[in-house]
Amino acid sequence: MNQRMPSAPARDSAVRRAVRRVALLRESPVAMIGAGIVLFWVLVAVLAPLIAPFEPNATFYPYARPGAGHAGGGTFWLGADMIGRDILSRIIWGARTVLIYAPLATFSAYVLGILMGLAAGYKRGWVDEVLSRLGDVLLSFPVLVLYIIVIATVGASGVNIVIAITVAGAPGVMRIVRGLTLEIGSRDFVAAARIRGEAAWYIMAVEILPNARGPLIVDACLRLGYVTITIGVLGFLGLGLPPPDADWGSMINQARGVAMAFPHMTVFPCIAISSLVLGFNLLADGLREISLRD
Amino acid sequence: MAGFVLRRLGTMAITMFAVSVLVFLLLEISPGSVATKVLGPYSTDEQRTLWLEAHGYFQPLWVRYGDWLWNFVNGDFGESVRFKVPVSEILWPRLANTAILGLVTFAVMIPVSLVLGVVAGMREGSRLDRAISVTSIVTTSVPEFASAVFLSAVFVFWLDWLPGTSGMAEGFSFRELILPVLVLVIYDMGYVARMTRASMADVMTTPYIRTAILKGLPYGRVIVRHALRNALIAPFTVIMLQINWLLSGVIVVEFFFAYKGFGALLLEASLNQDIFVIEACAMVAVFVAVATQTIADVGYAFLDPKIRFG
């Protein structure tokens, strides 16, 4: 019970430590720019109902060019699509979709990958052998081929996309965690914990994992960017979330046929997704720079 | 060295075996759904049972897998549900088209990214180095479909210089290849350039390079004769592994530009539930990926004197 309820001063110092860690970002302009872009999209996603000028799924004025006015008031700043939905509003709501699914899928890939990596790196022996071989097999697939055959089999839906990304992403996380676990597992404080008679799960979760967090945070940022691309690609290929809800990749897929005549329908969602991925990648690059400096 | 090559080939065979089990289980574990995919959703139960009977689907799973694998190894991939012809008749021409796309992409991407990486890594931290690094982060952040959209908007819609689709309806056309290749090059280039840069920067700090510079050799000669030979070993592996990424990239690019390649075939097959085409494409894709990985490992061992003579 006591473990679950930290006393007040402990919580205070944890908050302060977190603040200090975020303040570290100031040391790298690259990380600051990345964090700024990501924060921008997070705000857009959170405030979507307040800032979107139109209903994202309502149809108004098909093929409206950017800047065209709406008879009932308001302007289609980025134009409208083939069935007259406002593109700016759909991009704003689409930020929600991607910022829900990308972190969710990345997180679940991390949970599975961390469990597998800790087990492989700490237990070693046949556990390591089996998990590593399994990971090698999954990693030998060109990743989009794996997504396509999994989604073609189980069908396209939000849950299935998260499952597919988890299965395809976990082996990569496992490799990193396994390597870190092998390295940290040979340190004295782990040996001390073992002599104290701590359980294996305790050593893995409390002694090893917190000491592996640095490289994992950098990798998580890169992976978030990559998962964002993946969700966009699946939408673009027609294997994404079912319509009509706004999702950047699907917007591009739906407008593909008329994109040569009305490029605004595809260009703006592409700018949105590219900037978000760039934000994650810059953040990862900056964080790596900061961690190398210490 | 021979033992190492044999071990790598053994690993490759085991991986391919495991992949084949996985693909088979994923797509064929339930015979009922196979029959539905082949005969369509409006077939009757009786028709499906007859089809399953005729194609040996009432045998145990492992017997079915054995038959499937045997046919596969012998080049019999079954019949396409959609086109009603043997899968191999569709697959090989499509694969040849993708090979052309891939080769041209590599022919452009490798020299460009190596030069950028070497130039950036020669003087770590210089303004040129920073510029190249930032550019490569930006280009790897733009997904293939997005750069396809941007490039089409500029070169097709705005300037009207290039064709927007690459269906090659009137025979092979190099002009139609330009945009797909450009998209793939832009996405893959950044990563190879960054890896080359890291490798080059590493080599430039070694004592033997410092010695070569201090004993008065011309700078160009130090770079070409001393640094490059070691700096280019790591990028070799990266480039070979890039083929795995390229196999994902061609799916997107071929779909976007309607190029009649292998990636588009896999995607069409999965959207149409053309099950035997999916299996064949998946196996071929993994085979190419695993084979290049093996070549990368063996090649690395061969190029690196520390391993070759070790």
Coordinates of C-alpha atoms in Angstrom, one line a residue:
Chain A
M1 CA 0.0 0.0 0.0
N2 CA 2.7 2.4 1.0
Q3 CA 4.4 2.0 -2.3
R4 CA 1.4 3.1 -4.2
M5 CA 1.0 6.3 -2.2
P6 CA 4.1 8.3 -2.4
S7 CA 4.4 10.9 0.3
A8 CA 4.1 14.6 -0.5
P9 CA 7.8 15.6 -0.6
A10 CA 8.6 12.6 -2.9
R11 CA 6.0 13.7 -5.4
D12 CA 7.3 17.3 -5.2
S13 CA 10.8 16.3 -6.1
A14 CA 9.5 14.0 -8.9
V15 CA 7.7 17.0 -10.4
R16 CA 10.7 19.2 -10.1
R17 CA 12.9 16.6 -11.7
A18 CA 10.5 16.4 -14.6
V19 CA 10.6 20.1 -15.0
R20 CA 14.3 20.2 -14.9
R21 CA 14.4 17.5 -17.6
V22 CA 12.1 19.4 -19.9
A23 CA 14.2 22.5 -19.3
L24 CA 17.2 20.6 -20.7
L25 CA 15.5 20.9 -24.1
R26 CA 16.6 24.5 -24.1
E27 CA 20.1 23.4 -24.6
S28 CA 19.3 22.2 -28.1
P29 CA 17.6 24.5 -30.6
V30 CA 16.9 21.5 -32.8
A31 CA 15.0 19.8 -30.0
M32 CA 13.2 23.1 -29.2
I33 CA 12.0 23.4 -32.8
G34 CA 10.9 19.8 -32.8
A35 CA 9.1 20.1 -29.5
G36 CA 7.4 23.3 -30.8
I37 CA 6.0 21.6 -33.9
V38 CA 4.8 18.6 -31.9
L39 CA 3.2 20.9 -29.3
F40 CA 1.5 22.9 -32.0
W41 CA -0.2 19.7 -33.4
V42 CA -1.1 18.5 -29.9
L43 CA -2.8 21.9 -29.3
V44 CA -4.6 21.7 -32.6
A45 CA -5.8 18.2 -31.8
V46 CA -7.0 19.1 -28.3
L47 CA -8.7 22.3 -29.4
A48 CA -10.2 20.8 -32.6
P49 CA -13.9 21.5 -31.7
L50 CA -13.1 25.1 -30.9
I51 CA -10.9 26.1 -33.8
A52 CA -12.3 24.0 -36.7
P53 CA -14.3 26.5 -38.9
F54 CA -16.7 23.8 -40.2
E55 CA -18.1 20.4 -39.3
P56 CA -15.4 18.0 -40.6
N57 CA -17.8 15.5 -42.1
A58 CA -20.5 17.9 -43.4
T59 CA -20.6 18.6 -47.1
F60 CA -20.8 22.2 -48.4
Y61 CA -19.2 23.2 -51.6
P62 CA -17.6 20.5 -53.8
Y63 CA -14.2 21.3 -55.4
A64 CA -14.0 24.7 -53.7
R65 CA -10.6 26.3 -54.3
P66 CA -8.6 27.6 -51.3
G67 CA -10.0 30.9 -50.1
A68 CA -13.4 30.4 -51.6
G69 CA -16.2 31.9 -49.6
H70 CA -19.1 29.9 -48.2
A71 CA -22.6 31.2 -49.0
G72 CA -23.7 30.7 -45.4
G73 CA -20.7 32.6 -44.1
G74 CA -17.1 31.6 -43.5
T75 CA -14.3 30.8 -45.8
F76 CA -12.8 27.5 -47.0
W77 CA -9.2 28.7 -46.3
L78 CA -7.7 25.5 -47.8
G79 CA -10.6 24.7 -50.1
A80 CA -13.0 21.7 -50.0
D81 CA -12.8 18.2 -51.3
M82 CA -14.8 16.4 -54.0
I83 CA -17.9 16.1 -51.9
G84 CA -17.5 19.6 -50.4
R85 CA -16.0 18.9 -47.0
D86 CA -13.8 21.7 -45.6
I87 CA -10.2 20.6 -45.9
L88 CA -8.9 22.8 -43.0
S89 CA -11.4 21.4 -40.6
R90 CA -10.6 17.9 -41.7
I91 CA -6.9 18.5 -41.2
I92 CA -7.6 19.9 -37.7
W93 CA -9.8 16.9 -36.8
G94 CA -7.3 14.5 -38.5
A95 CA -4.7 15.7 -36.1
R96 CA -6.8 14.1 -33.4
T97 CA -6.9 10.8 -35.2
V98 CA -3.2 10.6 -35.8
L99 CA -2.3 11.8 -32.3
I100 CA -4.5 9.2 -30.7
Y101 CA -3.5 6.2 -32.8
A102 CA 0.3 6.9 -33.3
P103 CA 1.1 7.2 -29.5
L104 CA -1.3 4.3 -28.7
A105 CA 0.4 2.0 -31.3
T106 CA 3.9 3.1 -30.3
F107 CA 3.1 2.6 -26.7
S108 CA 1.7 -0.9 -27.1
A109 CA 4.7 -1.9 -29.3
Y110 CA 6.9 -0.6 -26.5
V111 CA 5.1 -2.6 -23.8
L112 CA 5.4 -5.8 -25.8
G113 CA 9.0 -5.0 -26.9
I114 CA 10.1 -4.1 -23.4
L115 CA 8.7 -7.3 -21.9
M116 CA 10.3 -9.4 -24.6
G117 CA 13.6 -7.5 -24.5
L118 CA 13.9 -7.7 -20.6
A119 CA 13.0 -11.4 -20.7
A120 CA 15.5 -12.1 -23.5
G121 CA 18.3 -10.0 -22.0
Y122 CA 17.9 -11.0 -18.4
K123 CA 16.9 -14.7 -18.6
R124 CA 19.2 -15.4 -21.6
G125 CA 19.5 -19.1 -22.6
W126 CA 16.6 -20.6 -24.6
V127 CA 14.2 -17.7 -23.8
D128 CA 16.6 -15.3 -25.5
E129 CA 17.2 -17.7 -28.4
V130 CA 13.5 -18.2 -29.1
L131 CA 12.5 -14.5 -28.8
S132 CA 15.5 -13.3 -30.8
R133 CA 14.8 -15.7 -33.6
L134 CA 11.1 -14.8 -33.6
G135 CA 12.1 -11.1 -33.8
D136 CA 14.5 -11.8 -36.7
V137 CA 11.8 -13.5 -38.7
L138 CA 9.4 -10.6 -38.2
L139 CA 12.1 -8.1 -39.0
S140 CA 13.0 -9.9 -42.2
F141 CA 9.7 -8.8 -43.7
P142 CA 9.7 -5.6 -45.6
V143 CA 7.5 -3.8 -43.1
L144 CA 4.8 -2.6 -45.4
V145 CA 4.4 -6.1 -46.8
L146 CA 3.8 -7.4 -43.3
Y147 CA 1.1 -4.6 -42.7
I148 CA -0.6 -5.4 -46.0
I149 CA -0.9 -9.1 -45.4
V150 CA -2.0 -8.7 -41.8
I151 CA -4.6 -6.0 -42.6
A152 CA -5.8 -7.9 -45.7
T153 CA -6.4 -10.9 -43.4
V154 CA -7.9 -9.3 -40.3
G155 CA -9.5 -6.2 -42.0
A156 CA -8.9 -2.5 -41.6
S157 CA -10.0 -0.9 -38.4
G158 CA -8.4 1.2 -35.6
V159 CA -7.7 -1.8 -33.4
N160 CA -6.3 -3.9 -36.1
I161 CA -3.9 -1.1 -37.2
V162 CA -2.7 -0.8 -33.6
I163 CA -2.2 -4.6 -33.5
A164 CA -0.4 -4.7 -36.8
I165 CA 2.0 -1.9 -35.7
T166 CA 2.6 -3.5 -32.4
V167 CA 3.5 -6.8 -34.0
A168 CA 5.8 -5.2 -36.5
G169 CA 7.3 -2.7 -34.1
A170 CA 7.9 -4.9 -31.0
P171 CA 10.9 -6.8 -32.4
G172 CA 12.8 -3.6 -33.0
V173 CA 12.1 -2.4 -29.5
M174 CA 13.1 -5.8 -28.2
R175 CA 16.5 -5.7 -29.8
I176 CA 17.3 -2.3 -28.2
V177 CA 16.0 -3.3 -24.8
R178 CA 17.8 -6.7 -24.9
G179 CA 21.1 -5.0 -25.7
L180 CA 20.7 -2.5 -22.9
T181 CA 19.6 -5.2 -20.4
L182 CA 22.6 -7.3 -21.2
E183 CA 24.8 -4.3 -20.5
I184 CA 23.1 -3.1 -17.4
G185 CA 22.5 -6.6 -16.1
S186 CA 26.2 -7.1 -15.6
R187 CA 26.6 -4.0 -13.3
D188 CA 27.2 -4.3 -9.6
F189 CA 23.9 -2.9 -8.4
V190 CA 22.0 -5.6 -10.2
A191 CA 24.3 -8.3 -8.6
A192 CA 23.6 -6.6 -5.3
A193 CA 19.8 -6.8 -5.8
R194 CA 20.1 -10.4 -6.7
I195 CA 22.1 -11.1 -3.6
R196 CA 19.4 -9.2 -1.6
G197 CA 17.1 -11.9 -2.9
E198 CA 14.9 -9.6 -5.0
A199 CA 12.5 -11.3 -7.5
A200 CA 13.4 -11.4 -11.2
W201 CA 10.6 -9.1 -12.1
Y202 CA 11.6 -6.6 -9.5
I203 CA 15.2 -6.5 -10.8
M204 CA 14.0 -6.1 -14.4
A205 CA 11.4 -3.4 -13.6
V206 CA 13.0 -1.4 -10.9
E207 CA 16.8 -1.9 -11.3
I208 CA 17.3 -2.3 -15.0
L209 CA 14.5 -0.6 -16.9
P210 CA 14.8 2.9 -15.3
N211 CA 18.5 2.9 -16.2
A212 CA 17.7 2.1 -19.8
R213 CA 15.4 5.0 -20.3
G214 CA 17.8 7.5 -22.1
P215 CA 18.2 5.6 -25.4
L216 CA 14.6 4.4 -25.2
I217 CA 13.2 7.9 -25.1
V218 CA 15.2 8.9 -28.2
D219 CA 14.1 5.8 -29.9
A220 CA 10.5 6.4 -28.9
C221 CA 10.5 9.8 -30.6
L222 CA 11.9 8.4 -33.8
R223 CA 9.4 5.5 -33.7
L224 CA 6.5 7.9 -33.1
G225 CA 7.5 9.7 -36.3
Y226 CA 7.8 6.4 -38.1
V227 CA 4.4 5.2 -36.8
T228 CA 2.9 8.5 -37.9
I229 CA 4.2 7.8 -41.4
T230 CA 2.8 4.2 -41.3
I231 CA -0.6 5.3 -40.3
G232 CA -0.5 7.9 -43.1
V233 CA 0.7 5.3 -45.6
L234 CA -2.0 2.8 -44.6
G235 CA -4.7 5.5 -45.0
F236 CA -3.2 6.5 -48.4
L237 CA -3.2 2.8 -49.6
G238 CA -6.9 2.5 -48.6
L239 CA -6.1 0.2 -45.7
G240 CA -6.6 2.8 -43.0
L241 CA -9.4 3.7 -40.7
P242 CA -12.9 3.3 -42.2
P243 CA -14.6 6.5 -43.5
P244 CA -15.9 9.1 -42.9
D245 CA -13.8 10.3 -40.0
A246 CA -10.9 12.6 -41.0
D247 CA -7.5 10.9 -41.2
W248 CA -4.7 12.6 -43.2
G249 CA -3.7 9.5 -45.2
S250 CA -7.3 8.6 -46.2
M251 CA -7.9 12.3 -47.3
I252 CA -5.1 11.8 -49.8
N253 CA -6.3 8.4 -50.9
Q254 CA -9.8 9.7 -51.6
A255 CA -8.7 12.8 -53.5
R256 CA -6.1 10.9 -55.5
G257 CA -8.2 10.6 -58.7
V258 CA -8.7 14.4 -59.0
A259 CA -5.4 15.5 -57.4
M260 CA -3.9 16.5 -60.8
A261 CA -6.6 19.1 -61.3
F262 CA -7.1 20.1 -57.7
P263 CA -3.8 19.7 -55.9
H264 CA -5.0 21.5 -52.8
M265 CA -6.9 18.4 -51.8
T266 CA -3.7 16.4 -51.4
V267 CA -1.0 19.0 -50.8
F268 CA -2.3 20.3 -47.5
P269 CA -2.8 17.0 -45.7
C270 CA 0.7 16.0 -46.9
I271 CA 2.1 19.2 -45.4
A272 CA 0.4 18.4 -42.1
I273 CA 1.8 14.9 -41.9
S274 CA 5.3 15.8 -43.0
S275 CA 5.5 18.6 -40.5
L276 CA 4.4 16.4 -37.6
V277 CA 6.9 13.7 -38.5
L278 CA 9.6 16.3 -38.9
G279 CA 8.7 17.5 -35.4
F280 CA 9.2 14.0 -33.9
N281 CA 12.5 13.5 -35.9
L282 CA 13.9 16.9 -34.8
L283 CA 13.0 16.2 -31.2
A284 CA 14.7 12.8 -31.4
D285 CA 17.8 14.3 -33.0
G286 CA 18.0 17.0 -30.4
L287 CA 17.5 14.7 -27.5
R288 CA 20.2 12.4 -28.8
E289 CA 22.5 15.4 -29.0
I290 CA 21.7 16.4 -25.4
S291 CA 22.2 12.9 -24.1
L292 CA 25.6 12.6 -25.8
R293 CA 26.7 15.8 -24.2
D294 CA 26.3 14.6 -20.6
Chain B
M1 CA 35.2 -17.7 -44.5
A2 CA 33.5 -20.6 -46.2
G3 CA 32.1 -21.7 -42.9
F4 CA 30.8 -18.3 -42.2
V5 CA 29.1 -18.1 -45.6
L6 CA 27.5 -21.6 -45.1
R7 CA 26.3 -20.5 -41.6
R8 CA 24.7 -17.4 -43.1
L9 CA 23.0 -19.5 -45.8
G10 CA 21.7 -21.9 -43.2
T11 CA 20.3 -19.0 -41.2
M12 CA 18.7 -17.7 -44.4
A13 CA 17.0 -21.0 -45.1
I14 CA 15.7 -21.3 -41.5
T15 CA 14.3 -17.7 -41.7
M16 CA 12.6 -18.4 -45.0
F17 CA 11.1 -21.6 -43.6
A18 CA 9.7 -19.7 -40.6
V19 CA 8.4 -17.0 -42.8
S20 CA 6.6 -19.5 -45.0
V21 CA 4.9 -21.0 -42.0
L22 CA 3.8 -17.6 -40.8
V23 CA 2.5 -16.6 -44.2
F24 CA 0.7 -19.9 -44.6
L25 CA -0.9 -19.8 -41.2
L26 CA -1.9 -16.2 -41.6
L27 CA -3.7 -16.7 -44.9
E28 CA -4.7 -20.3 -45.0
I29 CA -5.4 -21.4 -41.4
S30 CA -9.1 -21.6 -42.0
P31 CA -10.1 -23.5 -45.2
G32 CA -13.6 -22.0 -45.2
S33 CA -12.3 -18.4 -45.7
V34 CA -9.9 -19.6 -48.5
A35 CA -12.9 -21.1 -50.3
T36 CA -14.8 -17.9 -49.8
K37 CA -12.0 -15.8 -51.2
V38 CA -11.5 -18.1 -54.2
L39 CA -15.2 -18.6 -55.1
G40 CA -16.5 -15.2 -53.9
P41 CA -18.9 -14.2 -51.2
Y42 CA -21.9 -15.3 -53.2
S43 CA -20.9 -19.0 -53.6
T44 CA -23.0 -21.6 -51.9
D45 CA -21.8 -23.9 -49.1
E46 CA -22.0 -26.8 -51.4
Q47 CA -19.7 -25.2 -54.0
R48 CA -17.2 -24.4 -51.3
T49 CA -17.2 -27.9 -50.0
L50 CA -16.7 -29.3 -53.4
W51 CA -13.8 -26.9 -54.1
L52 CA -12.2 -27.6 -50.8
E53 CA -12.5 -31.4 -51.5
A54 CA -11.0 -31.1 -54.9
H55 CA -8.1 -29.1 -53.7
G56 CA -7.2 -31.3 -50.8
Y57 CA -8.3 -28.9 -48.0
F58 CA -9.7 -31.6 -45.8
Q59 CA -6.3 -33.0 -45.0
P60 CA -4.6 -32.1 -41.8
L61 CA -2.9 -28.7 -41.6
W62 CA 0.6 -29.9 -41.7
V63 CA -0.1 -32.0 -44.8
R64 CA -1.6 -29.0 -46.5
Y65 CA 1.4 -26.9 -45.5
G66 CA 3.8 -29.6 -46.9
D67 CA 2.0 -29.7 -50.2
W68 CA 1.9 -25.9 -50.4
L69 CA 5.6 -25.6 -49.6
W70 CA 6.5 -28.2 -52.2
N71 CA 4.5 -26.5 -54.9
F72 CA 6.0 -23.2 -53.9
V73 CA 9.6 -24.3 -54.1
N74 CA 8.8 -25.8 -57.5
G75 CA 7.5 -22.5 -58.8
D76 CA 3.8 -23.4 -58.7
F77 CA 2.2 -20.5 -56.9
G78 CA -1.4 -21.5 -57.7
E79 CA -3.9 -19.6 -59.8
S80 CA -4.9 -15.9 -59.5
V81 CA -8.5 -15.7 -58.4
R82 CA -8.9 -12.4 -60.2
F83 CA -7.1 -12.9 -63.4
K84 CA -7.7 -16.7 -63.8
V85 CA -4.2 -17.4 -64.9
P86 CA -1.2 -19.0 -63.0
V87 CA 0.2 -16.5 -60.5
S88 CA 3.7 -16.9 -62.0
E89 CA 2.5 -15.5 -65.3
I90 CA 1.6 -12.2 -63.6
L91 CA 4.3 -12.2 -61.0
W92 CA 7.5 -12.3 -63.1
P93 CA 6.8 -9.5 -65.5
R94 CA 5.7 -7.3 -62.6
L95 CA 8.8 -8.2 -60.7
A96 CA 10.9 -7.3 -63.7
N97 CA 9.3 -3.9 -63.8
T98 CA 10.0 -3.3 -60.2
A99 CA 13.6 -4.4 -60.7
I100 CA 14.0 -1.7 -63.3
L101 CA 12.5 0.9 -61.0
G102 CA 14.8 -0.3 -58.1
L103 CA 17.9 -0.4 -60.2
V104 CA 17.5 3.1 -61.6
T105 CA 16.7 4.3 -58.0
F106 CA 19.9 2.8 -56.7
A107 CA 21.9 4.0 -59.6
V108 CA 20.9 7.6 -58.7
M109 CA 20.6 7.3 -54.9
I110 CA 24.0 5.6 -54.2
P111 CA 26.4 8.1 -55.8
V112 CA 24.4 11.1 -54.6
S113 CA 24.1 9.9 -51.0
L114 CA 27.7 8.7 -50.7
V115 CA 29.0 12.0 -52.0
L116 CA 26.8 14.0 -49.7
G117 CA 27.8 11.8 -46.7
V118 CA 31.5 11.9 -47.5
V119 CA 31.5 15.7 -48.0
A120 CA 29.6 16.2 -44.8
G121 CA 31.7 13.8 -42.8
M122 CA 35.1 15.2 -44.0
R123 CA 34.8 18.3 -41.9
E124 CA 32.5 17.4 -39.0
G125 CA 30.6 20.5 -37.7
S126 CA 31.3 22.7 -40.7
R127 CA 28.4 24.7 -42.2
L128 CA 28.2 22.3 -45.1
D129 CA 27.9 19.4 -42.7
R130 CA 25.1 21.1 -40.8
A131 CA 23.3 21.9 -44.0
I132 CA 23.5 18.4 -45.3
S133 CA 22.4 16.9 -42.0
V134 CA 19.4 19.1 -41.6
T135 CA 18.4 18.4 -45.2
S136 CA 18.6 14.7 -44.7
I137 CA 16.4 14.9 -41.6
V138 CA 13.8 16.9 -43.6
T139 CA 13.8 14.4 -46.5
T140 CA 13.5 11.4 -44.3
S141 CA 10.6 13.1 -42.5
V142 CA 8.5 13.5 -45.7
P143 CA 6.7 10.2 -46.4
E144 CA 6.9 8.8 -49.9
F145 CA 3.3 9.5 -50.7
A146 CA 3.7 13.1 -49.5
S147 CA 6.8 13.8 -51.7
A148 CA 5.0 12.2 -54.6
V149 CA 2.1 14.6 -54.0
F150 CA 4.5 17.6 -53.7
L151 CA 6.5 16.7 -56.8
S152 CA 3.4 16.0 -58.9
A153 CA 1.9 19.3 -57.8
V154 CA 5.1 21.1 -59.0
F155 CA 6.2 19.2 -62.1
V156 CA 2.8 17.9 -63.3
F157 CA 0.2 20.4 -62.3
W158 CA 2.1 23.6 -62.2
L159 CA 5.0 23.3 -64.7
D160 CA 3.5 20.5 -66.8
W161 CA 6.9 19.1 -67.5
L162 CA 6.4 15.5 -66.6
P163 CA 3.6 12.9 -66.9
G164 CA 1.6 12.3 -63.7
T165 CA 1.2 8.6 -64.1
S166 CA 3.7 5.9 -65.0
G167 CA 1.5 3.2 -66.5
M168 CA 3.8 2.8 -69.5
A169 CA 0.7 2.4 -71.8
E170 CA 2.7 3.1 -74.9
G171 CA 5.7 1.0 -74.1
F172 CA 8.6 1.8 -71.9
S173 CA 9.1 5.5 -71.3
F174 CA 12.0 7.0 -69.4
R175 CA 10.1 10.2 -68.8
E176 CA 7.5 8.3 -66.8
L177 CA 10.2 6.8 -64.6
I178 CA 11.6 10.1 -63.5
L179 CA 9.0 11.0 -60.8
P180 CA 8.8 7.5 -59.2
V181 CA 12.6 7.3 -59.0
L182 CA 12.9 10.8 -57.6
V183 CA 10.4 10.1 -54.8
L184 CA 12.3 6.9 -53.8
V185 CA 15.7 8.6 -54.0
I186 CA 14.6 11.5 -51.8
Y187 CA 13.2 9.3 -49.1
D188 CA 16.1 6.8 -49.0
M189 CA 18.9 9.2 -49.6
G190 CA 18.9 10.9 -46.2
Y191 CA 19.4 7.8 -44.3
V192 CA 22.3 6.5 -46.4
A193 CA 23.9 9.9 -46.4
R194 CA 23.7 10.1 -42.6
M195 CA 25.2 6.7 -42.1
T196 CA 28.0 7.5 -44.6
R197 CA 28.6 10.8 -42.8
A198 CA 28.9 9.0 -39.4
S199 CA 31.3 6.5 -40.8
M200 CA 33.4 9.1 -42.5
A201 CA 33.5 11.3 -39.4
D202 CA 34.6 8.3 -37.4
V203 CA 37.5 7.5 -39.8
M204 CA 38.6 11.2 -40.0
T205 CA 39.4 11.1 -36.2
T206 CA 41.6 8.0 -36.4
P207 CA 45.3 8.3 -35.8
Y208 CA 46.3 7.1 -39.2
I209 CA 44.4 9.9 -41.0
R210 CA 46.0 12.4 -38.6
T211 CA 49.4 10.9 -39.4
A212 CA 48.7 11.1 -43.2
I213 CA 47.7 14.7 -42.9
L214 CA 50.7 15.7 -40.6
K215 CA 53.2 14.0 -42.8
G216 CA 52.2 16.4 -45.5
L217 CA 50.1 14.4 -48.0
P218 CA 47.8 16.5 -50.1
Y219 CA 44.3 16.6 -48.5
G220 CA 42.5 15.1 -51.5
R221 CA 44.8 12.2 -51.6
V222 CA 44.3 11.5 -47.9
I223 CA 40.5 11.5 -48.4
V224 CA 40.5 9.3 -51.6
R225 CA 43.3 6.8 -50.8
H226 CA 43.2 6.6 -47.0
A227 CA 39.8 7.6 -45.6
L228 CA 37.3 6.4 -48.2
R229 CA 38.5 2.8 -48.3
N230 CA 37.5 2.4 -44.6
A231 CA 34.7 4.8 -44.5
L232 CA 32.7 3.1 -47.3
I233 CA 32.5 -0.3 -45.6
A234 CA 29.6 0.6 -43.3
P235 CA 27.5 2.3 -46.0
F236 CA 27.8 -0.9 -48.1
T237 CA 25.8 -2.8 -45.4
V238 CA 23.3 0.1 -45.1
I239 CA 22.8 0.2 -48.8
M240 CA 22.1 -3.5 -49.0
L241 CA 19.6 -3.3 -46.1
Q242 CA 18.0 -0.4 -47.9
I243 CA 16.6 -2.9 -50.4
N244 CA 14.3 -4.1 -47.6
W245 CA 13.0 -0.5 -47.2
L246 CA 12.8 0.0 -51.0
L247 CA 10.4 -3.0 -51.1
S248 CA 8.0 -1.0 -48.9
G249 CA 8.6 2.2 -50.8
V250 CA 7.8 0.7 -54.2
I251 CA 4.4 -0.3 -53.0
V252 CA 3.5 3.3 -52.2
V253 CA 5.2 4.8 -55.3
E254 CA 3.8 2.2 -57.7
F255 CA 0.3 2.7 -56.3
F256 CA 0.6 6.5 -56.6
F257 CA 2.0 6.5 -60.2
A258 CA 0.0 3.5 -61.4
Y259 CA 3.3 1.8 -62.3
K260 CA 2.8 -1.8 -63.2
G261 CA 5.2 -3.3 -60.7
F262 CA 5.3 -5.9 -58.0
G263 CA 4.3 -3.6 -55.1
A264 CA 1.2 -2.5 -56.9
L265 CA 0.4 -6.2 -57.6
L266 CA 0.6 -7.0 -53.9
L267 CA -1.6 -4.1 -52.9
E268 CA -4.2 -4.9 -55.6
A269 CA -4.2 -8.5 -54.6
S270 CA -4.8 -7.7 -50.9
L271 CA -7.5 -5.2 -51.7
N272 CA -9.2 -7.9 -53.9
Q273 CA -8.5 -10.8 -51.5
D274 CA -6.6 -12.5 -54.3
I275 CA -5.1 -14.9 -51.9
F276 CA -2.5 -16.9 -53.9
V277 CA -1.1 -13.7 -55.4
I278 CA -0.7 -12.3 -51.9
E279 CA 1.2 -15.4 -50.8
A280 CA 3.5 -15.4 -53.8
C281 CA 4.2 -11.7 -53.5
A282 CA 4.9 -11.9 -49.8
M283 CA 7.2 -14.8 -50.1
V284 CA 9.1 -13.2 -53.0
A285 CA 9.4 -9.9 -51.1
V286 CA 10.8 -11.6 -48.0
F287 CA 13.1 -13.8 -50.1
V288 CA 14.6 -10.7 -51.7
A289 CA 14.9 -9.0 -48.3
V290 CA 16.5 -12.0 -46.6
A291 CA 18.8 -12.6 -49.5
T292 CA 20.1 -9.1 -49.6
Q293 CA 20.6 -9.2 -45.8
T294 CA 22.7 -12.3 -46.3
I295 CA 24.7 -10.7 -49.1
A296 CA 25.2 -7.6 -46.8
D297 CA 26.6 -9.8 -44.0
V298 CA 28.9 -11.8 -46.2
G299 CA 30.0 -8.7 -48.1
Y300 CA 30.7 -6.9 -44.9
A301 CA 32.9 -9.8 -43.7
F302 CA 34.7 -9.8 -47.0
L303 CA 35.3 -6.1 -47.2
D304 CA 36.5 -5.7 -43.6
P305 CA 40.0 -6.9 -43.3
K306 CA 39.7 -7.3 -39.6
I307 CA 37.1 -10.0 -40.2
R308 CA 38.5 -11.4 -43.4
F309 CA 41.9 -12.2 -41.9
G310 CA 40.7 -12.5 -38.4

